[in-house]
Coordinates of N, CA and C in Angstrom, one line a residue:
X1 N -63.4 -27.3 5.7 CA -64.7 -27.2 5.8 C -65.2 -26.8 4.5
X2 N -65.4 -25.0 5.1 CA -65.5 -23.6 3.8 C -64.5 -23.9 3.4
X3 N -63.2 -24.5 2.7 CA -62.5 -24.3 1.8 C -63.1 -25.5 1.1
X4 N -64.0 -26.7 1.2 CA -64.9 -27.6 0.2 C -65.4 -27.3 0.3
X5 N -66.9 -26.3 0.4 CA -68.3 -26.3 0.6 C -67.5 -24.5 -1.1
X6 N -66.8 -24.1 -0.7 CA -66.2 -22.7 -1.8 C -65.7 -24.0 -2.8
X7 N -65.1 -24.7 -3.0 CA -64.5 -25.4 -3.9 C -65.3 -25.9 -4.7
X8 N -66.6 -26.7 -4.5 CA -68.1 -27.3 -4.6 C -68.8 -26.7 -5.1
X9 N -69.0 -25.2 -5.2 CA -69.3 -24.9 -5.2 C -68.9 -23.6 -6.5
X10 N -67.7 -23.9 -6.3 CA -67.0 -23.1 -8.3 C -67.4 -24.4 -9.2
X11 N -67.2 -25.5 -8.9 CA -67.3 -26.9 -9.9 C -68.6 -26.8 -10.3
X12 N -69.9 -26.3 -8.8 CA -71.3 -25.8 -9.2 C -71.1 -25.2 -10.0
X13 N -70.6 -24.0 -10.5 CA -70.5 -22.8 -12.0 C -69.9 -23.6 -12.9
X14 N -69.0 -24.0 -12.4 CA -68.4 -24.7 -14.1 C -69.1 -25.2 -14.5
X15 N -70.0 -26.7 -14.0 CA -70.8 -27.8 -14.5 C -71.7 -26.9 -14.5
X16 N -72.2 -26.0 -14.8 CA -73.5 -24.8 -14.5 C -72.9 -24.1 -16.9
X17 N -72.1 -24.1 -16.4 CA -71.8 -23.2 -17.8 C -71.4 -24.5 -18.4
X18 N -71.1 -25.7 -18.8 CA -71.1 -26.6 -19.3 C -71.9 -27.6 -19.4
X19 N -73.4 -27.4 -18.7 CA -74.2 -28.4 -18.6 C -74.5 -29.5 -20.0
X20 N -74.8 -28.9 -21.2 CA -75.2 -29.2 -22.0 C -73.6 -29.9 -23.0
X21 N -72.7 -29.7 -22.2 CA -71.6 -30.5 -22.7 C -71.2 -32.3 -23.0
X22 N -71.4 -33.1 -23.1 CA -71.3 -34.0 -23.0 C -70.4 -34.3 -22.9
X23 N -70.9 -35.3 -20.8 CA -69.8 -35.5 -20.0 C -69.1 -36.8 -20.4
X24 N -67.3 -37.3 -20.7 CA -67.3 -39.0 -20.9 C -66.8 -39.8 -20.2
X25 N -67.7 -39.2 -18.3 CA -67.3 -39.5 -16.8 C -68.0 -40.3 -16.8
X26 N -67.4 -41.6 -16.0 CA -68.2 -42.1 -15.4 C -68.7 -41.6 -14.5
X27 N -70.2 -41.9 -14.3 CA -71.0 -41.9 -13.3 C -71.2 -43.1 -12.7
X28 N -70.7 -42.4 -11.7 CA -70.5 -43.8 -9.8 C -72.6 -44.1 -9.8
X29 N -72.6 -44.9 -8.8 CA -74.1 -44.9 -8.2 C -74.8 -44.3 -7.4
X30 N -73.8 -43.2 -6.9 CA -74.7 -42.2 -6.4 C -75.0 -40.9 -7.1
X31 N -73.7 -40.6 -8.2 CA -74.7 -39.4 -9.3 C -75.7 -39.9 -10.3
X32 N -75.7 -41.7 -10.6 CA -77.1 -41.9 -11.0 C -77.9 -41.7 -9.9
X33 N -77.9 -42.1 -8.8 CA -78.7 -41.2 -8.0 C -79.4 -40.3 -7.7
X34 N -79.0 -39.1 -7.4 CA -78.1 -37.8 -8.0 C -79.2 -37.1 -9.2
X35 N -79.0 -37.7 -10.4 CA -79.0 -37.5 -11.8 C -80.5 -38.2 -11.7
X36 N -81.3 -39.1 -11.2 CA -82.2 -39.5 -11.3 C -83.1 -38.6 -10.3
X37 N -83.5 -38.2 -9.3 CA -83.4 -36.9 -8.3 C -83.9 -35.8 -8.9
X38 N -82.3 -35.3 -10.1 CA -82.8 -34.1 -10.3 C -83.7 -34.5 -11.6
X39 N -83.6 -35.1 -12.6 CA -84.3 -35.2 -13.7 C -86.1 -35.3 -13.1
X40 N -86.3 -36.4 -12.6 CA -87.6 -36.4 -11.9 C -88.1 -35.3 -11.0
X41 N -87.6 -34.3 -10.1 CA -87.6 -33.4 -9.4 C -87.5 -32.2 -10.4
X42 N -88.0 -32.3 -11.6 CA -88.1 -31.0 -12.6 C -88.7 -31.0 -13.4
X43 N -89.2 -29.9 -13.2 CA -91.0 -29.5 -14.4 C -90.1 -29.6 -16.2
X44 N -91.0 -29.3 -16.5 CA -90.7 -28.8 -18.1 C -90.5 -27.6 -18.2
X45 N -91.1 -27.0 -17.3 CA -90.8 -25.4 -17.2 C -89.5 -25.1 -16.2
X46 N -89.0 -25.8 -15.6 CA -87.7 -26.3 -15.4 C -87.2 -26.0 -15.5
X47 N -87.2 -27.2 -16.1 CA -86.2 -27.5 -17.8 C -85.9 -26.5 -19.2
X48 N -87.3 -25.9 -19.2 CA -87.3 -24.6 -20.2 C -85.8 -23.8 -19.7
X49 N -86.1 -23.4 -17.9 CA -85.8 -22.6 -17.7 C -84.3 -22.9 -17.8
X50 N -83.8 -23.8 -17.6 CA -82.3 -24.6 -18.0 C -81.6 -23.3 -19.0
X51 N -82.7 -24.5 -20.3 CA -81.9 -24.7 -21.5 C -81.7 -22.8 -22.1
X52 N -82.9 -22.0 -21.5 CA -83.1 -20.4 -21.9 C -82.3 -19.7 -21.1
X53 N -81.3 -19.9 -19.9 CA -80.5 -19.7 -19.2 C -79.5 -20.0 -19.7
X54 N -79.4 -21.6 -20.9 CA -77.6 -21.7 -21.3 C -77.1 -21.5 -22.7
X55 N -79.0 -20.4 -23.0 CA -79.0 -19.7 -24.3 C -78.3 -18.2 -24.2
X56 N -79.0 -18.0 -22.7 CA -78.7 -16.5 -22.4 C -77.1 -16.4 -22.2
X57 N -76.1 -16.9 -21.9 CA -74.9 -17.5 -21.5 C -74.5 -17.6 -22.5
X58 N -74.6 -18.2 -23.8 CA -74.0 -19.0 -25.2 C -73.5 -17.2 -25.6
X59 N -75.2 -16.6 -25.5 CA -75.2 -15.5 -26.5 C -74.0 -14.8 -25.9
X60 N -73.6 -14.8 -25.1 CA -72.4 -13.6 -24.3 C -70.8 -13.9 -25.5
X61 N -71.2 -15.1 -26.4 CA -69.8 -15.2 -26.9 C -70.1 -14.7 -28.5
X62 N -69.2 -14.2 -28.8 CA -69.2 -12.7 -29.9 C -69.9 -13.4 -31.6
X63 N -69.5 -14.4 -31.5 CA -70.0 -14.8 -32.3 C -71.8 -15.8 -32.4
X64 N -71.9 -15.8 -31.0 CA -72.8 -15.9 -30.9 C -73.9 -15.2 -30.9
X65 N -73.1 -13.8 -30.0 CA -74.1 -12.6 -29.3 C -74.8 -12.3 -30.7
X66 N -74.6 -11.8 -31.6 CA -75.0 -11.0 -32.8 C -76.1 -11.4 -33.7
X67 N -76.5 -12.5 -33.0 CA -77.7 -14.2 -33.1 C -78.5 -13.3 -32.7
X68 N -78.1 -13.4 -31.1 CA -79.5 -12.9 -30.4 C -79.2 -12.1 -29.9
X69 N -80.6 -11.2 -29.3 CA -80.5 -10.3 -28.2 C -81.1 -10.3 -27.0
X70 N -80.1 -10.2 -25.8 CA -81.4 -10.8 -24.5 C -80.4 -9.9 -24.4
X71 N -81.4 -9.4 -23.5 CA -81.1 -7.9 -22.9 C -80.4 -8.4 -21.1
X72 N -79.7 -7.3 -20.5 CA -78.4 -7.7 -19.5 C -80.0 -8.2 -18.0
X73 N -81.3 -7.8 -18.8 CA -81.8 -7.4 -17.5 C -82.8 -9.5 -17.2
X74 N -82.3 -9.4 -18.8 CA -83.6 -10.7 -19.4 C -82.4 -11.9 -18.5
X75 N -80.9 -11.1 -18.7 CA -80.1 -11.8 -18.4 C -79.9 -12.8 -16.6
X76 N -80.2 -11.4 -16.2 CA -79.8 -10.8 -14.7 C -81.5 -12.1 -14.2
X77 N -82.2 -11.6 -15.1 CA -83.2 -12.4 -14.0 C -83.2 -14.0 -14.5
X78 N -82.9 -14.5 -15.9 CA -82.2 -16.4 -15.8 C -81.6 -16.3 -14.2
X79 N -80.7 -15.5 -14.0 CA -79.2 -16.2 -13.4 C -80.2 -16.1 -12.1
X80 N -80.7 -15.3 -11.4 CA -81.4 -15.4 -10.3 C -82.7 -16.8 -10.5
X81 N -83.2 -17.3 -11.2 CA -84.3 -18.0 -11.0 C -83.5 -19.2 -11.9
X82 N -82.5 -19.4 -12.0 CA -81.9 -20.4 -12.2 C -80.9 -20.9 -11.2
X83 N -80.5 -20.2 -10.6 CA -79.6 -20.3 -9.3 C -80.5 -20.7 -8.2
X84 N -81.9 -20.2 -8.2 CA -83.1 -20.3 -6.8 C -82.9 -22.0 -7.6
X85 N -83.5 -22.2 -8.4 CA -83.7 -23.7 -9.0 C -82.3 -24.4 -8.8
X86 N -80.6 -23.9 -8.7 CA -80.3 -25.4 -8.7 C -79.8 -25.5 -6.6
X87 N -80.9 -24.4 -6.2 CA -80.1 -23.6 -4.6 C -81.1 -25.4 -4.3
X88 N -82.9 -25.0 -4.5 CA -83.2 -25.6 -4.6 C -83.1 -27.7 -4.8
X89 N -82.7 -27.8 -5.8 CA -82.8 -28.8 -5.9 C -81.7 -29.9 -5.1
X90 N -80.6 -29.0 -4.9 CA -79.7 -29.3 -4.2 C -79.4 -29.4 -2.8
X91 N -79.6 -28.0 -2.3 CA -80.4 -28.0 -0.7 C -81.4 -28.5 -0.1
X92 N -82.6 -29.4 -0.6 CA -83.4 -29.0 -0.9 C -84.2 -30.6 -0.9
X93 N -84.5 -30.4 -2.6 CA -85.1 -31.5 -3.0 C -84.4 -33.1 -2.4
X94 N -82.9 -32.7 -4.4 CA -82.1 -33.8 -4.1 C -80.8 -33.6 -3.0
X95 N -81.8 -33.3 -0.7 CA -80.4 -32.8 -0.7 C -79.8 -34.5 0.0
X96 N -80.1 -35.1 0.1 CA -79.5 -37.0 0.4 C -78.9 -37.3 -0.9
X97 N -79.5 -37.4 -1.9 CA -78.6 -37.6 -3.1 C -77.6 -36.8 -3.2
X98 N -77.5 -35.2 -2.7 CA -76.6 -35.1 -3.7 C -75.1 -35.0 -2.1
X99 N -75.3 -35.5 -1.1 CA -74.9 -34.9 0.4 C -73.9 -36.4 -0.4
X100 N -74.6 -37.7 -0.1 CA -74.0 -39.0 -1.4 C -73.3 -39.0 -2.1
X101 N -73.7 -38.3 -3.0 CA -72.7 -38.1 -4.2 C -71.5 -37.2 -3.7
X102 N -71.7 -36.5 -3.2 CA -70.6 -35.7 -2.9 C -69.2 -36.6 -1.9
X103 N -70.0 -37.6 -1.2 CA -69.5 -37.9 0.1 C -68.8 -38.7 -0.5
X104 N -69.2 -39.8 -1.3 CA -68.5 -41.0 -2.0 C -68.0 -41.4 -3.5
X105 N -69.0 -40.0 -4.0 CA -67.7 -39.9 -5.6 C -67.1 -38.2 -5.6
X106 N -67.0 -37.3 -4.3 CA -66.2 -36.2 -5.0 C -67.6 -35.5 -5.8
X107 N -66.9 -33.9 -5.9 CA -67.3 -33.2 -6.5 C -67.5 -32.8 -8.0
X108 N -67.7 -33.7 -8.8 CA -67.9 -34.1 -10.4 C -68.4 -35.1 -10.3
X109 N -69.6 -35.3 -9.4 CA -70.7 -35.8 -9.8 C -71.9 -34.5 -9.8
X110 N -71.9 -33.6 -9.0 CA -72.4 -32.5 -9.4 C -72.4 -32.4 -10.9
X111 N -71.5 -32.3 -11.6 CA -71.4 -31.9 -13.0 C -71.8 -33.1 -14.1
X112 N -71.4 -34.1 -13.6 CA -72.0 -35.2 -14.3 C -74.0 -35.4 -14.2
X113 N -74.1 -34.9 -13.0 CA -75.9 -34.9 -13.0 C -76.3 -33.8 -12.9
X114 N -75.5 -32.4 -13.1 CA -76.4 -31.4 -14.2 C -75.7 -31.6 -16.1
X115 N -74.8 -32.0 -16.3 CA -75.0 -32.8 -16.6 C -76.2 -33.4 -18.0
X116 N -76.3 -34.2 -17.5 CA -77.2 -35.5 -17.8 C -79.0 -34.5 -17.4
X117 N -79.5 -33.4 -16.6 CA -80.0 -32.9 -16.4 C -80.2 -31.8 -17.8
X118 N -79.4 -31.5 -18.1 CA -79.3 -30.4 -19.0 C -79.5 -31.0 -20.4
X119 N -78.7 -32.1 -21.1 CA -78.7 -33.3 -21.6 C -80.6 -33.3 -21.7
X120 N -81.2 -34.0 -20.8 CA -81.9 -34.0 -21.1 C -84.0 -32.4 -21.3
X121 N -83.2 -31.7 -21.0 CA -83.4 -30.6 -21.1 C -84.0 -30.1 -22.3
X122 N -82.6 -30.4 -23.2 CA -82.6 -30.0 -24.0 C -83.5 -30.8 -25.4
X123 N -83.4 -32.4 -24.9 CA -83.8 -33.4 -25.3 C -85.8 -32.9 -25.9
X124 N -85.8 -32.2 -25.1 CA -87.1 -31.6 -24.8 C -87.5 -30.5 -25.5
X125 N -86.6 -29.6 -25.5 CA -86.8 -28.5 -26.2 C -86.3 -28.3 -27.9
X126 N -85.2 -29.3 -28.0 CA -85.5 -30.5 -29.6 C -86.9 -30.9 -30.0
X127 N -87.3 -32.0 -28.8 CA -88.8 -32.7 -29.4 C -89.6 -31.0 -29.6
X128 N -89.3 -30.0 -29.9 CA -91.3 -29.3 -29.4 C -91.3 -29.5 -31.9
X129 N -91.9 -29.5 -32.0 CA -92.7 -29.7 -33.4 C -91.3 -28.1 -34.3
X130 N -92.1 -26.8 -33.8 CA -91.5 -25.9 -34.3 C -89.8 -26.2 -34.7
X131 N -89.0 -26.9 -33.5 CA -87.7 -26.7 -33.7 C -87.1 -28.1 -34.8
X132 N -88.0 -29.0 -34.2 CA -87.8 -30.5 -35.0 C -87.9 -29.8 -36.8
X133 N -89.0 -29.2 -37.4 CA -88.6 -28.3 -38.1 C -87.8 -27.4 -39.2
X134 N -87.4 -27.3 -37.6 CA -85.9 -26.3 -38.3 C -85.3 -27.1 -38.4
X135 N -84.7 -27.8 -37.6 CA -83.8 -28.9 -37.8 C -83.5 -29.2 -39.0
X136 N -84.6 -29.8 -39.3 CA -84.7 -31.1 -40.6 C -84.6 -30.2 -41.5
X137 N -83.8 -28.5 -41.6 CA -84.4 -28.6 -43.2 C -82.3 -28.2 -43.5
X138 N -81.8 -28.9 -42.5 CA -80.0 -29.0 -42.6 C -80.4 -29.8 -43.5
X139 N -81.4 -30.4 -44.0 CA -80.8 -31.6 -44.4 C -81.0 -31.5 -46.5
X140 N -81.7 -30.6 -46.1 CA -81.2 -30.0 -47.4 C -80.5 -29.9 -48.5
X141 N -79.6 -29.4 -46.8 CA -78.4 -28.4 -47.8 C -77.3 -29.1 -47.5
X142 N -76.9 -31.2 -47.6 CA -76.4 -31.6 -47.1 C -76.0 -32.4 -48.6
X143 N -75.1 -32.9 -49.1 CA -75.2 -33.8 -50.5 C -75.0 -35.2 -50.2
X144 N -75.7 -36.0 -50.0 CA -76.3 -36.8 -49.4 C -75.6 -38.1 -50.0
X145 N -75.0 -37.9 -51.7 CA -74.0 -38.2 -52.1 C -72.9 -38.5 -51.5
X146 N -72.2 -37.7 -51.1 CA -70.9 -37.2 -50.9 C -71.4 -38.4 -49.5
X147 N -72.4 -38.6 -48.6 CA -71.8 -39.4 -47.3 C -71.9 -40.8 -47.8
X148 N -73.0 -40.5 -49.1 CA -72.9 -42.4 -48.8 C -71.3 -43.0 -49.2
X149 N -70.9 -42.0 -50.2 CA -70.1 -43.2 -50.5 C -68.5 -42.4 -49.2
X150 N -69.0 -42.2 -48.2 CA -68.4 -42.0 -47.0 C -67.8 -42.9 -46.5
X151 N -69.2 -43.4 -46.2 CA -69.7 -44.3 -45.0 C -69.5 -45.6 -46.8
X152 N -69.6 -45.2 -47.3 CA -69.4 -47.1 -48.0 C -67.9 -47.6 -48.2
X153 N -67.6 -46.4 -48.4 CA -65.6 -46.7 -48.2 C -65.0 -47.3 -46.4
X154 N -66.4 -46.8 -45.8 CA -66.2 -47.5 -44.4 C -66.5 -49.6 -44.3
X155 N -67.4 -49.7 -44.7 CA -67.4 -50.7 -45.3 C -66.6 -51.8 -45.8
X156 N -65.9 -50.7 -46.5 CA -65.1 -52.0 -47.4 C -64.2 -52.1 -47.0
X157 N -63.4 -51.2 -45.6 CA -61.8 -51.8 -45.5 C -61.8 -52.2 -44.1

């Protein structure tokens, strides 16, 4: 039993690190229930915390870290707060859904459900007017004719 819990916790940690990566795994009904519980049980502040935590983890990568300044103290605080959020969601708020998902569909349901929560959290962040404005600047640098030409050729094939 301890080995199963340890494996589940390890999978949880891995899924949290990859939470924004779209998973292609098909969720079963119990994973769907867990996902719904996670999404409905998290506030905007919780989702913001989740995105901040993901950002702080991404900032550890050398290619990203030079663009962001996250102190060790900030990262530690985000780790503590996020761990508490996940712990409360899985062991209290969504305990029934967590147990059923693990029992009937296995540990991958945790990754699938948190992946969906991460996507919801990211959508909220990207819906911010300042973020939308910043992202729309990308369009200034795209050669639209190149895209039109490439897409046009797929219609004729």
